Coordinates of C-alpha atoms in Angstrom, one line a residue:
Chain K
M1 CA -5.7 -12.4 -37.3
A2 CA -9.6 -12.7 -37.4
A3 CA -11.3 -10.4 -35.2
A4 CA -12.3 -14.2 -33.2
E5 CA -8.7 -15.1 -33.0
L6 CA -7.7 -11.8 -31.1
H7 CA -8.1 -14.3 -27.5
R8 CA -4.6 -15.7 -28.5
L9 CA -2.7 -13.1 -28.6
T10 CA -0.1 -12.3 -26.0
I11 CA 0.2 -9.3 -24.2
A12 CA 3.1 -7.8 -26.1
D13 CA 1.6 -8.1 -29.6
A14 CA -2.3 -6.7 -28.4
Q15 CA 0.2 -4.1 -26.2
S16 CA 1.2 -2.8 -30.1
R17 CA -2.1 -3.3 -31.9
L18 CA -4.0 -1.3 -29.4
R19 CA -1.6 1.1 -29.8
K20 CA -2.1 1.6 -33.4
R21 CA -5.7 1.6 -32.8
E22 CA -5.7 -2.0 -34.9
I23 CA -7.7 -3.7 -32.6
S24 CA -9.9 -2.1 -30.2
A25 CA -9.9 -3.3 -26.3
V26 CA -13.6 -3.9 -27.2
E27 CA -12.7 -6.0 -29.4
L28 CA -10.2 -8.1 -27.7
T29 CA -12.3 -8.6 -24.3
R30 CA -15.3 -10.1 -26.5
A31 CA -12.7 -12.3 -28.4
C32 CA -11.9 -13.3 -25.0
L33 CA -15.5 -13.6 -23.5
D34 CA -16.7 -15.2 -26.4
R35 CA -13.9 -17.6 -26.2
I36 CA -14.8 -18.9 -22.1
H37 CA -18.5 -19.1 -23.1
A38 CA -17.5 -21.8 -26.0
V39 CA -14.6 -23.8 -23.6
D40 CA -15.7 -23.4 -20.4
P41 CA -18.2 -25.8 -19.2
K42 CA -15.3 -28.3 -20.4
L43 CA -13.1 -26.6 -18.2
N44 CA -14.6 -25.4 -15.1
A45 CA -11.8 -22.6 -15.1
F46 CA -13.9 -19.9 -13.9
L47 CA -16.5 -19.8 -11.2
T48 CA -17.6 -15.9 -12.1
V49 CA -17.5 -14.0 -15.3
S50 CA -18.3 -10.7 -15.6
D51 CA -19.5 -9.8 -19.0
K52 CA -21.0 -6.4 -18.5
E53 CA -18.4 -5.2 -15.9
A54 CA -15.8 -6.5 -18.2
I55 CA -17.1 -4.4 -21.5
E56 CA -18.0 -1.1 -19.7
Q57 CA -14.0 -1.3 -18.9
A58 CA -13.3 -2.0 -22.6
H59 CA -15.2 0.9 -23.3
A60 CA -12.8 2.6 -20.6
A61 CA -9.7 1.6 -22.0
D62 CA -10.7 2.9 -25.6
R63 CA -10.8 6.0 -24.4
R64 CA -7.3 5.9 -22.5
L65 CA -5.8 4.6 -25.7
A66 CA -7.6 7.3 -28.5
A67 CA -4.4 9.5 -25.9
A68 CA -0.8 9.0 -26.6
G69 CA 0.9 7.8 -23.0
A70 CA -2.0 4.5 -21.6
P71 CA -0.5 2.6 -19.2
P72 CA 1.4 -0.8 -20.0
M73 CA -1.6 -3.0 -19.0
C74 CA -5.0 -0.9 -20.3
G75 CA -7.3 -2.4 -22.4
I76 CA -5.6 -6.4 -21.5
P77 CA -8.0 -8.9 -20.8
L78 CA -7.4 -10.8 -17.1
A79 CA -8.8 -13.3 -15.2
I80 CA -8.6 -13.3 -11.6
K81 CA -7.6 -16.4 -8.6
D82 CA -11.0 -16.0 -6.8
I83 CA -8.6 -15.8 -3.8
Y84 CA -8.1 -11.5 -4.5
C85 CA -10.9 -9.2 -3.0
T86 CA -12.5 -7.5 -5.8
R87 CA -15.1 -4.7 -4.8
G88 CA -18.1 -5.7 -5.7
V89 CA -17.4 -8.8 -7.8
R90 CA -17.9 -11.9 -5.3
T91 CA -14.8 -13.2 -3.6
S92 CA -15.7 -17.3 -2.5
C93 CA -11.8 -18.9 -2.3
G94 CA -13.6 -21.7 -3.5
S95 CA -15.2 -21.9 -0.1
R96 CA -18.5 -22.6 0.7
I97 CA -18.3 -20.2 3.7
L98 CA -17.4 -17.2 1.5
E99 CA -19.9 -18.7 -1.3
T100 CA -21.8 -15.6 -1.0
F101 CA -18.8 -12.5 0.1
V102 CA -19.1 -9.8 -1.8
P103 CA -15.8 -7.4 -0.9
P104 CA -16.1 -3.4 0.3
F105 CA -12.7 -3.4 -1.4
D106 CA -10.6 -4.3 -4.5
A107 CA -6.8 -5.8 -3.5
T108 CA -4.1 -3.3 -3.8
V109 CA -2.6 -5.6 -6.8
V110 CA -6.1 -5.7 -8.1
A111 CA -6.4 -2.0 -7.7
K112 CA -3.0 -1.0 -9.6
L113 CA -4.5 -3.5 -12.2
R114 CA -7.6 -1.2 -12.3
A115 CA -6.1 2.3 -12.2
E116 CA -3.6 1.2 -15.6
G117 CA -7.1 0.7 -17.1
A118 CA -6.8 -3.7 -17.0
I119 CA -10.0 -5.5 -18.1
F120 CA -11.2 -7.9 -15.5
L121 CA -13.0 -10.7 -17.0
G122 CA -13.6 -12.8 -14.0
K123 CA -12.4 -15.0 -11.4
T124 CA -10.9 -18.2 -11.6
N125 CA -11.2 -21.7 -10.0
L126 CA -8.9 -22.8 -6.9
D127 CA -8.6 -25.4 -4.2
E128 CA -10.1 -24.1 -1.7
F129 CA -8.1 -21.2 -0.1
A130 CA -5.3 -22.5 -2.0
M131 CA -5.0 -25.7 -0.1
G132 CA -4.6 -28.4 -2.3
S133 CA -2.4 -29.3 -5.9
S134 CA -5.1 -29.8 -7.8
T135 CA -8.2 -27.6 -7.9
E136 CA -10.3 -30.8 -6.9
N137 CA -10.5 -28.9 -3.3
S138 CA -12.7 -26.2 -5.2
A139 CA -16.3 -26.2 -3.1
F140 CA -17.6 -25.4 -6.9
G141 CA -16.2 -28.9 -8.8
P142 CA -12.4 -29.5 -9.8
T143 CA -10.9 -27.2 -12.8
R144 CA -10.0 -29.7 -15.7
N145 CA -6.8 -29.4 -18.1
P146 CA -7.2 -28.2 -21.3
H147 CA -4.3 -30.5 -23.0
D148 CA -6.5 -33.4 -21.6
L149 CA -10.2 -32.9 -19.8
T150 CA -9.9 -36.3 -17.3
R151 CA -6.7 -34.9 -15.8
V152 CA -6.2 -31.6 -13.4
A153 CA -4.8 -28.6 -14.5
G154 CA -2.8 -28.7 -10.8
G155 CA -3.5 -26.1 -7.9
S156 CA -4.0 -24.0 -6.3
S157 CA -4.0 -21.4 -8.7
G158 CA -5.6 -24.2 -11.8
G159 CA -8.6 -21.6 -13.1
S160 CA -5.8 -19.4 -13.3
A161 CA -3.4 -21.8 -15.4
A162 CA -6.2 -23.5 -17.3
A163 CA -8.0 -19.9 -18.4
V164 CA -4.5 -19.2 -20.0
A165 CA -3.4 -22.3 -20.8
A166 CA -6.9 -21.9 -23.4
D167 CA -7.0 -18.6 -24.9
E168 CA -9.1 -17.6 -22.4
C169 CA -7.8 -14.5 -21.3
L170 CA -4.8 -12.9 -22.1
A171 CA -2.7 -14.1 -18.5
S172 CA -3.6 -14.3 -15.4
L173 CA -3.6 -13.7 -11.8
G174 CA -2.7 -16.4 -9.4
T175 CA -0.8 -16.8 -5.3
D176 CA 1.6 -19.9 -4.7
T177 CA 2.4 -20.9 -1.8
G178 CA 4.6 -24.1 -2.3
G179 CA 4.4 -24.1 -5.4
S180 CA 0.5 -22.9 -6.6
I181 CA 1.5 -21.3 -9.2
R182 CA 4.7 -23.0 -10.6
E183 CA 2.7 -26.7 -10.3
P184 CA 0.0 -25.6 -12.4
A185 CA 2.3 -23.4 -15.4
S186 CA 3.8 -26.9 -15.0
F187 CA 0.6 -29.4 -16.3
C188 CA -1.2 -26.6 -18.8
G189 CA 1.9 -25.3 -20.0
V190 CA 2.2 -21.6 -19.3
A191 CA 4.6 -19.5 -18.3
G192 CA 3.8 -18.4 -14.0
I193 CA 6.4 -16.9 -11.8
K194 CA 6.1 -16.3 -7.7
P195 CA 8.2 -13.6 -6.7
T196 CA 10.4 -12.8 -4.2
Y197 CA 8.4 -12.9 -0.9
S198 CA 8.3 -9.5 -0.2
R199 CA 8.4 -8.2 -3.9
V200 CA 4.3 -7.4 -4.5
S201 CA 1.8 -6.6 -1.5
R202 CA -0.9 -9.2 -0.3
Y203 CA -2.9 -6.7 0.7
G204 CA -6.6 -8.0 -0.4
V205 CA -5.3 -11.7 -0.9
V206 CA -6.9 -13.7 1.5
A207 CA -4.0 -15.2 3.5
Y208 CA -3.4 -18.8 4.3
G209 CA 0.8 -18.6 5.2
S210 CA 1.3 -15.1 5.9
S211 CA 4.9 -16.1 5.6
L212 CA 5.0 -18.2 2.7
D213 CA 2.2 -15.9 0.6
Q214 CA 3.8 -14.4 -2.6
V215 CA 1.1 -13.5 -5.7
G216 CA 2.4 -13.7 -9.4
P217 CA 1.4 -13.3 -12.6
F218 CA 0.6 -16.5 -15.2
A219 CA 1.0 -15.3 -19.0
K220 CA 1.1 -17.1 -21.9
T221 CA 4.7 -16.0 -23.0
V222 CA 8.0 -14.9 -20.4
R223 CA 7.9 -11.7 -21.8
D224 CA 4.0 -11.1 -21.4
A225 CA 4.7 -12.2 -17.6
A226 CA 7.6 -10.0 -17.4
I227 CA 5.0 -7.2 -18.2
V228 CA 2.3 -8.4 -16.2
L229 CA 4.9 -8.4 -12.5
R230 CA 6.1 -4.9 -13.6
S231 CA 2.6 -3.5 -12.8
L232 CA 2.1 -5.7 -9.9
A233 CA 5.7 -4.9 -7.4
G234 CA 6.2 -2.3 -5.4
H235 CA 5.9 -1.0 -1.9
D236 CA 2.5 -0.3 0.1
P237 CA 1.9 0.9 3.0
R238 CA -0.8 -1.5 4.4
D239 CA 1.4 -4.2 3.1
S240 CA 4.3 -3.7 5.9
T241 CA 6.1 -6.9 4.1
S242 CA 5.8 -5.3 1.3
S243 CA 9.3 -4.3 -0.1
S244 CA 9.8 -0.7 -0.9
R245 CA 13.0 -1.1 -3.5
P246 CA 12.3 -0.3 -7.1
V247 CA 10.8 -1.9 -9.1
P248 CA 12.9 -2.6 -12.3
D249 CA 11.2 -2.6 -16.2
Y250 CA 11.5 -6.4 -16.5
E251 CA 11.3 -6.7 -20.1
R252 CA 14.4 -4.3 -20.4
A253 CA 15.9 -7.0 -19.0
L254 CA 15.4 -9.6 -21.5
T255 CA 18.1 -8.8 -23.7
G256 CA 18.9 -13.1 -24.8
D257 CA 22.2 -13.1 -23.6
V258 CA 23.0 -15.7 -21.1
T259 CA 26.1 -15.8 -22.6
G260 CA 28.7 -16.1 -18.9
M261 CA 25.7 -17.3 -16.8
R262 CA 26.5 -20.0 -14.3
V263 CA 23.3 -22.5 -14.0
G264 CA 23.1 -24.7 -11.0
V265 CA 21.5 -28.2 -11.2
P266 CA 21.1 -29.6 -7.4
R267 CA 21.7 -33.6 -7.7
E268 CA 19.1 -33.7 -5.0
Y269 CA 16.4 -33.3 -8.0
L270 CA 16.7 -36.4 -9.3
V271 CA 14.3 -37.9 -7.2
E272 CA 13.0 -41.6 -7.8
G273 CA 10.0 -41.7 -8.8
M274 CA 10.5 -39.0 -11.7
E275 CA 8.9 -39.9 -14.8
P276 CA 11.8 -40.2 -17.5
A277 CA 10.3 -37.8 -19.8
I278 CA 10.3 -35.1 -17.5
E279 CA 14.2 -35.8 -16.6
N280 CA 14.7 -35.6 -21.0
A281 CA 12.6 -32.4 -21.1
V282 CA 15.0 -30.8 -18.4
R283 CA 18.1 -32.3 -19.6
G284 CA 17.0 -31.2 -22.8
A285 CA 16.7 -27.1 -21.2
L286 CA 20.6 -27.9 -19.6
G287 CA 22.1 -28.4 -22.9
R288 CA 20.2 -25.5 -24.5
F289 CA 21.3 -23.1 -21.5
E290 CA 24.8 -24.8 -22.2
A291 CA 25.0 -24.0 -26.5
L292 CA 23.1 -20.7 -25.3
G293 CA 26.8 -20.0 -23.9
A294 CA 25.7 -20.7 -19.7
K295 CA 28.0 -22.3 -17.9
K296 CA 26.5 -25.8 -16.0
I297 CA 27.3 -26.1 -11.7
E298 CA 26.6 -29.5 -10.0
I299 CA 25.3 -28.2 -6.8
S300 CA 24.1 -29.5 -4.2
L301 CA 20.8 -28.8 -2.0
P302 CA 21.8 -31.1 0.9
H303 CA 18.5 -30.9 3.1
T304 CA 16.1 -30.9 -0.1
D305 CA 13.9 -34.0 1.4
Y306 CA 13.3 -32.0 4.7
A307 CA 11.4 -29.2 2.9
I308 CA 7.4 -30.9 2.8
G309 CA 7.2 -31.8 7.2
A310 CA 8.8 -28.1 7.3
Y311 CA 6.5 -26.7 5.4
Y312 CA 3.2 -28.6 6.1
L313 CA 4.0 -27.3 10.0
I314 CA 4.8 -24.1 9.5
A315 CA 1.7 -23.8 6.1
T316 CA -1.5 -25.2 8.8
A317 CA 0.1 -23.5 11.8
E318 CA 0.1 -20.4 9.8
A319 CA -3.7 -21.5 8.2
S320 CA -4.8 -22.1 11.4
A321 CA -4.3 -18.9 12.9
N322 CA -4.7 -17.1 9.7
L323 CA -8.4 -19.1 9.5
A324 CA -10.0 -18.3 12.4
R325 CA -11.1 -15.1 11.7
Y326 CA -14.1 -17.5 9.5
D327 CA -16.8 -17.5 12.1
G328 CA -20.1 -16.8 11.0
V329 CA -20.4 -13.0 13.0
R330 CA -19.3 -10.4 10.2
Y331 CA -19.2 -12.6 7.2
G332 CA -19.8 -15.3 5.3
L333 CA -21.5 -18.4 5.9
R334 CA -23.6 -19.1 9.7
A335 CA -25.1 -21.7 11.0
S336 CA -27.7 -21.9 13.4
A337 CA -26.6 -22.2 16.8
E338 CA -27.9 -21.3 19.9
D339 CA -24.8 -19.9 22.2
H340 CA -21.7 -18.5 20.4
I341 CA -19.6 -20.8 20.6
A342 CA -22.2 -23.4 19.4
L343 CA -22.3 -20.6 16.5
Y344 CA -18.4 -20.2 15.8
E345 CA -18.0 -25.0 15.9
R346 CA -21.2 -25.2 13.3
S347 CA -20.7 -22.6 11.0
R348 CA -16.9 -23.5 10.2
A349 CA -17.6 -27.5 9.7
A350 CA -20.6 -26.4 7.3
G351 CA -18.4 -23.9 6.2
F352 CA -15.1 -25.7 5.5
G353 CA -14.2 -28.9 2.8
A354 CA -12.3 -31.7 4.6
E355 CA -8.7 -30.4 3.0
V356 CA -9.4 -26.5 5.3
K357 CA -9.8 -28.6 8.4
R358 CA -7.4 -31.0 8.0
R359 CA -5.1 -28.3 8.1
I360 CA -6.8 -25.9 10.5
M361 CA -6.3 -30.0 12.9
L362 CA -2.8 -30.1 11.7
G363 CA -2.0 -26.2 12.3
T364 CA -3.8 -26.1 15.5
F365 CA -2.0 -29.5 16.8
A366 CA 1.4 -28.2 15.7
L367 CA 0.9 -24.8 18.1
S368 CA -0.7 -26.6 20.5
A369 CA 0.4 -26.3 24.6
G370 CA 3.3 -29.6 24.9
Y371 CA 3.9 -30.0 21.0
Y372 CA 4.8 -26.3 19.9
D373 CA 8.2 -26.7 20.0
A374 CA 8.4 -30.7 19.4
Y375 CA 6.7 -29.4 15.7
Y376 CA 6.3 -25.3 14.9
L377 CA 10.3 -24.7 16.2
K378 CA 11.6 -27.4 14.9
A379 CA 10.5 -27.0 11.5
M380 CA 11.1 -23.1 12.0
K381 CA 14.6 -24.0 12.3
V382 CA 14.6 -26.7 9.4
R383 CA 13.0 -23.6 7.8
T384 CA 16.7 -21.7 8.4
L385 CA 18.5 -24.8 7.2
I386 CA 17.1 -25.1 3.1
R387 CA 17.5 -21.1 4.0
R388 CA 21.5 -21.8 4.1
D389 CA 21.7 -24.2 1.5
F390 CA 20.1 -22.3 -1.4
E391 CA 22.8 -19.5 0.1
R392 CA 26.0 -21.8 -0.2
A393 CA 24.1 -23.0 -3.9
F394 CA 24.3 -19.0 -4.7
E395 CA 27.9 -18.8 -3.5
Q396 CA 28.7 -20.7 -6.8
C397 CA 25.7 -20.1 -9.4
D398 CA 23.5 -17.5 -11.1
V399 CA 20.2 -19.8 -11.0
I400 CA 19.4 -23.1 -10.5
V401 CA 17.2 -25.5 -13.2
T402 CA 15.0 -28.0 -12.0
P403 CA 11.8 -29.4 -12.6
V404 CA 8.4 -27.7 -11.4
A405 CA 7.0 -31.3 -10.7
P406 CA 8.4 -34.9 -9.9
T407 CA 5.3 -36.0 -12.6
T408 CA 3.1 -34.2 -15.0
A409 CA -1.1 -33.8 -14.4
F410 CA -2.4 -36.9 -13.3
R411 CA -5.8 -37.8 -13.1
L412 CA -8.7 -36.6 -11.7
G413 CA -9.2 -38.2 -8.4
E414 CA -6.1 -39.4 -8.1
K415 CA -4.8 -38.5 -5.7
M416 CA -7.5 -37.8 -3.3
S417 CA -7.4 -40.3 -1.6
D418 CA -3.9 -40.1 0.4
P419 CA -3.4 -36.5 0.8
L420 CA 0.4 -36.7 1.8
T421 CA 1.2 -38.1 -2.1
M422 CA -0.6 -35.5 -2.8
Y423 CA 1.9 -33.0 -1.1
L424 CA 4.8 -34.2 -2.5
S425 CA 3.7 -33.0 -6.0
D426 CA 5.2 -29.9 -4.8
I427 CA 8.5 -31.4 -3.6
F428 CA 10.5 -29.1 -6.1
T429 CA 8.8 -26.1 -5.0
I430 CA 8.2 -26.0 -1.7
S431 CA 12.0 -25.1 -0.7
V432 CA 11.6 -21.9 -3.0
N433 CA 8.4 -20.5 -0.4
L434 CA 10.8 -21.9 2.8
A435 CA 12.8 -19.7 1.4
G436 CA 11.7 -16.7 0.2
L437 CA 13.2 -16.1 -3.3
P438 CA 11.7 -16.2 -6.9
G439 CA 10.8 -19.2 -8.9
L440 CA 9.5 -19.2 -12.5
A441 CA 8.4 -21.9 -14.2
L442 CA 7.8 -22.0 -18.4
P443 CA 7.5 -25.0 -20.5
C444 CA 10.4 -27.1 -22.0
G445 CA 8.4 -30.5 -23.8
Y446 CA 5.1 -32.7 -23.6
D447 CA 5.3 -36.0 -22.0
D448 CA 4.1 -39.2 -24.7
K449 CA 0.6 -38.4 -23.6
N450 CA 0.8 -35.3 -25.0
L451 CA 0.8 -33.8 -21.2
P452 CA 2.9 -30.5 -20.7
I453 CA 6.0 -30.7 -18.7
G454 CA 7.3 -27.1 -16.6
M455 CA 11.0 -26.4 -15.2
Q456 CA 11.7 -24.4 -12.6
L457 CA 14.3 -21.4 -12.7
I458 CA 15.7 -19.9 -9.0
G459 CA 17.4 -17.0 -8.4
P460 CA 18.3 -15.3 -5.5
P461 CA 16.3 -12.7 -3.7
F462 CA 15.6 -9.8 -5.7
S463 CA 16.9 -11.9 -9.1
E464 CA 13.8 -11.0 -11.6
E465 CA 15.0 -10.0 -13.9
S466 CA 18.4 -12.3 -14.6
L467 CA 15.4 -15.2 -14.6
F468 CA 13.3 -13.7 -17.0
R469 CA 16.1 -13.2 -18.7
A470 CA 17.1 -16.7 -18.9
G471 CA 13.6 -17.7 -19.4
D472 CA 12.9 -15.9 -22.3
A473 CA 16.4 -16.8 -24.3
Y474 CA 15.2 -20.3 -23.9
E475 CA 11.3 -19.5 -25.0
R476 CA 13.2 -17.4 -27.5
S477 CA 16.0 -20.6 -29.0
G478 CA 12.8 -22.0 -30.3
A479 CA 14.4 -25.5 -28.1
F480 CA 10.5 -25.9 -27.2
K481 CA 7.0 -24.7 -29.7
P482 CA 3.8 -24.4 -27.7
R483 CA 1.0 -26.6 -28.3
R484 CA -2.5 -25.2 -28.1
P485 CA -5.0 -27.0 -26.8
A486 CA -7.2 -28.7 -28.9
L487 CA -11.1 -27.8 -27.1
Chain L
M1 CA 8.8 -35.8 18.2
A2 CA 6.6 -35.8 21.5
E3 CA 3.7 -38.4 21.0
K4 CA 4.0 -40.8 18.3
K5 CA 0.4 -41.7 18.0
I6 CA -2.6 -39.6 18.3
T7 CA -5.9 -39.9 20.2
L8 CA -9.1 -39.6 19.7
E9 CA -9.2 -37.6 22.4
Q10 CA -6.2 -35.3 21.7
V11 CA -7.8 -34.8 18.5
R12 CA -11.5 -34.3 20.3
H13 CA -9.2 -31.6 22.1
V14 CA -7.4 -29.6 19.2
A15 CA -11.2 -29.9 17.3
R16 CA -12.3 -27.6 20.7
L17 CA -9.5 -25.3 20.7
A18 CA -10.0 -25.1 16.8
R19 CA -13.7 -24.0 17.2
L20 CA -14.3 -27.0 14.6
E21 CA -17.1 -29.0 15.1
L22 CA -17.2 -32.8 13.7
S23 CA -18.7 -35.7 13.7
E24 CA -17.5 -39.6 14.9
A25 CA -17.0 -40.5 11.3
Q26 CA -14.7 -37.2 10.7
E27 CA -13.1 -38.1 14.4
E28 CA -11.8 -40.8 12.6
S29 CA -10.2 -40.0 9.8
L30 CA -8.5 -36.7 11.0
R31 CA -7.2 -39.2 13.8
A32 CA -6.1 -41.7 11.3
D33 CA -4.9 -38.4 8.7
M34 CA -3.0 -37.4 11.2
N35 CA -1.3 -39.7 11.7
E36 CA 0.0 -40.7 8.7
I37 CA 1.4 -37.0 8.4
L38 CA 2.7 -36.6 11.8
A39 CA 4.8 -40.0 11.1
Y40 CA 6.7 -38.2 7.7
V41 CA 7.2 -35.3 9.9
E42 CA 9.2 -37.3 12.5
K43 CA 12.1 -37.2 9.7
L44 CA 13.0 -34.1 10.9
N45 CA 14.2 -35.3 13.7
E46 CA 17.4 -36.8 11.6
L47 CA 18.3 -33.3 11.8
D48 CA 20.1 -32.1 14.7
T49 CA 18.9 -28.1 15.4
S50 CA 20.6 -27.3 18.5
G51 CA 21.9 -23.5 17.9
V52 CA 20.9 -22.9 15.0
E53 CA 17.6 -20.4 15.6
P54 CA 14.7 -20.4 13.8
T55 CA 13.2 -18.3 10.4
S56 CA 9.8 -17.3 11.4
Q57 CA 10.1 -15.0 8.2
V58 CA 12.5 -14.4 5.4
G59 CA 13.4 -11.0 3.2
E60 CA 14.3 -7.1 5.1
F61 CA 11.8 -5.8 7.2
G62 CA 12.4 -3.7 9.9
T63 CA 9.0 -1.3 11.5
P64 CA 7.7 1.0 8.7
M65 CA 6.2 3.8 10.3
R66 CA 3.6 5.9 8.6
G67 CA 2.0 9.5 10.1
D68 CA -1.1 8.6 13.1
Q69 CA -3.8 10.0 10.3
V70 CA -6.7 8.2 9.8
T71 CA -7.2 7.8 5.7
N72 CA -10.1 5.0 5.3
R73 CA -14.0 6.8 5.9
P74 CA -16.3 5.4 7.5
A75 CA -18.7 2.8 6.1
P76 CA -20.7 1.0 8.5
E77 CA -23.7 0.1 5.7
E78 CA -20.6 -1.5 3.2
M79 CA -19.1 -3.1 6.4
L80 CA -22.1 -4.4 7.4
A81 CA -23.2 -5.8 3.8
N82 CA -22.0 -8.9 4.5
A83 CA -23.2 -10.3 7.3
P84 CA -25.5 -13.2 8.0
S85 CA -27.9 -11.0 10.9
R86 CA -28.0 -7.6 12.0
E87 CA -30.1 -4.9 13.1
R88 CA -29.9 -1.6 13.8
G89 CA -26.4 -1.0 12.7
H90 CA -24.5 -4.0 14.5
F91 CA -23.7 -7.2 13.9
K92 CA -26.2 -9.6 15.9
V93 CA -25.0 -12.6 17.3
P94 CA -26.8 -14.7 19.9
K95 CA -27.3 -14.1 23.4
I96 CA -23.7 -14.5 25.6
I97 CA -23.5 -12.9 28.7
E98 CA -26.9 -14.9 30.6

């Protein structure tokens, strides 16, 4: 492979070539930075590119790689969603209110990757505060889909998904509150996992819906996603919700063997209006799992239809509390005002975009006196019913297979005028967050417009190994051949 | 659910609670959006949830304990570095008490 093509490597390949000293971390990092400068003006996947810091980190990684025992992520160039605090590098959350915010600390997962010698190429675009399904809610312009520049990359982690699809980095980090890793992974034709709630520390990741938010990677293959997740997962004393269960070596689970695995297919997930190409691609994938020795079982998740309603009450209620901290006092945008109440009201009015305001308003309403029981409490009870649906389903099957989204990537602007239609993009992903389960998205086909289609594998809590095993077995079976976007 | 239609007065009340200054046009469009979304979530009332416990968190949490030790170092300059307005080592805000 020519030096100019190194940005196309998978992490698994790069690890081996870095350790054999066939390539250096500096060469690999330069190839990614060159690629970013060549294609990102078309995509707007990055909000910040850290050329100088990345090359310095690469030199340090090369010194570690010269000796034996360098950690797994040493020398691997990554992109980080601009919602992770990065010491000394602006963290905007795609918002005017944090346009100049430079965190004095690293998020725990960033610190862990830094300690392993990973390279940070830059920060990626997102829907403002992760609120959206298309990255069109970014204050800094939308990210475009590498497979079709007239279409969205998905969201909210659209920049991180597009960056991987366009080979601007080897892998990236996103966050997922209702589908924000899986939907853009599907739209851009890459792998992405939302791990079990509590599997990964959220310390230093700017909060949206705290009972739903989870951190996870995008990668070019399921194997690469497994490699990155191992370096992210684990207990963090700074996040009391993080689990202290031991972290498995996920890569060792990739045996290629799915014999006897019970694959559940929910009958409620064949919704009206789903594109036939998506249904066909997912049915094709199910056929492949059967050919590999898995067993298909029809299951039911009867409360699927209520997930979006419950989600938009719970997530917005939590968001209204989490975003109360942006008051123009300690950091962020401040509007001029003669008294402190006007200071808060005007700073927030000037700093937040339309969707963020809409969700703060809805959440504040759902929590307000006289409405709490009817809306927020009701939604939390429905959440229990959704959780139980999955508990029952997993008595019959090991993994559930669904489409990631009812459509492929839609056109820029197509859904911006109607918030509710945009919310429906997340119909297959949202219940997974409500139930706290892991969900893996991976590509399984293309529609007639050459746009990627993704399938989702859902498992019980802490079943990431099974999801990776199934996804990797499918990928290795050669059922589907990924296409590089022409850029 | 309690109210079918959100009034402009309610929008203004919620905006005050949320500390958001809204223009008249924004009040109108938020009223329309909130009504549409709340009409959609009415769907939840199809479900009988009497006797169902609410889920506020998922997962396996206790209350993790740690030693009562200071682990962060004082770094006033770092803490103030992002302040939109500061004076003599403090965050500066408009006068609160007359």
